[in-house]
Phi, psi and omega in degrees: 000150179249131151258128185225103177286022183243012208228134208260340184210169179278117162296123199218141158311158182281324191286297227263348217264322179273003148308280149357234187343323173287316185299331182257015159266153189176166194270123181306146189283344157210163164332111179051034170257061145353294175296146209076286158301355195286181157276151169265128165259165173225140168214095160333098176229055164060327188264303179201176223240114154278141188229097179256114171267178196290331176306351189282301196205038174238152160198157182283128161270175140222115206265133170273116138228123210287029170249344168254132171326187207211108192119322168253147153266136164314097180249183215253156204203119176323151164286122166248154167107348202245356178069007192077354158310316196128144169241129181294093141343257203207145166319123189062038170208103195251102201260151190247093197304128206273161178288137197289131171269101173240139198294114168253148201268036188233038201222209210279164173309348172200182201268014175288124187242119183310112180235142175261139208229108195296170197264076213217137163236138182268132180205119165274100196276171192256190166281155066240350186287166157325134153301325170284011193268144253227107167262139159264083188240200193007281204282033173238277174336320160292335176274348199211125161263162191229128194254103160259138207232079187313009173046190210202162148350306217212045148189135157330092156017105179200130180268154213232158213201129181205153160275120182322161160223135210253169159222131171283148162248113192275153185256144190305198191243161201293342170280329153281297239253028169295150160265142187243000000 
């Protein structure tokens, strides 16, 4: 994996990146409500495990699909066939299977369907790196603080990984914040 803190989304190899997505796409619990419920990724970078929920690396889309009918809505349906395991992607990356788009006969006028859609890019990187390798950028990086340690002689390059801790700053109210 690379961390690049110039980078807005997660970077997936091209062979691995429309497997990848269809698992990690699903229908928001309201109109542009992203966060909670969704799949989760993991990614094994042999020492420690990154961990992205969907609040993590979804945001709302809205996908014209010309396969559903005009007139249904998409509704949200257990994951079957997977026992809740998952689907293993590829070795060292593990999705938590996202909710199945299945067509109800109770929705809007027309086949624009709201979808949360992960923060995702295809990218092959050249050699000398791994083909399978992985950029980590925005939505790893928000979630995770990152210690890069430019090594020495006699030790090797290497980023250090802690979980962020955000505080929210609530802003006073028009009545604190007056000028007197």
């Amino acid at each position: 994996a690379v961390v690049d803190t110039g980078t807005s989304l997660l970077g997936v190899p091209s062979d691995l990146g429309p497997e990848l997505y269809d698992l990690l796409q699903f229908l928001p619990a309201a109109p542009g409500d992203c966060g909670g419920h969704g799949p989760r990724l993991e990614i094994d970078l042999g020492n420690f495990t990154i961990v992205l929920d969907s609040s993590d690396m979804a945001r709302s889309e809205t996908i014209e699909d010309e396969s559903t009918p005009s007139g249904h809505e998409f509704a949200e349906v257990a994951d079957r066939g997977t026992g809740g395991q998952g689907g293993g992607v590829r070795e060292g990356l593990h999705a938590t299977p996202g909710i199945e788009r299945v067509a109800t006969a109770e929705y809007a006028e027309d086949a624009s369907t709201p979808m949360c859609i992960p923060m995702m890019m295809h990218i092959d990187l050249p050699p000398p790196l791994h083909p399978r390798t992985l950029l980590l950028g925005e939505p790893v990086l928000q979630k995770y603080y990152t210690i890069f340690d430019a090594g020495n002689m006699t030790s090797p390059p290497r980023v250090g990984f802690g979980l962020a801790r955000h505080t929210r700053l609530d802003r006073p109210s028009p009545k604190e914040s007056s000028l007197v």
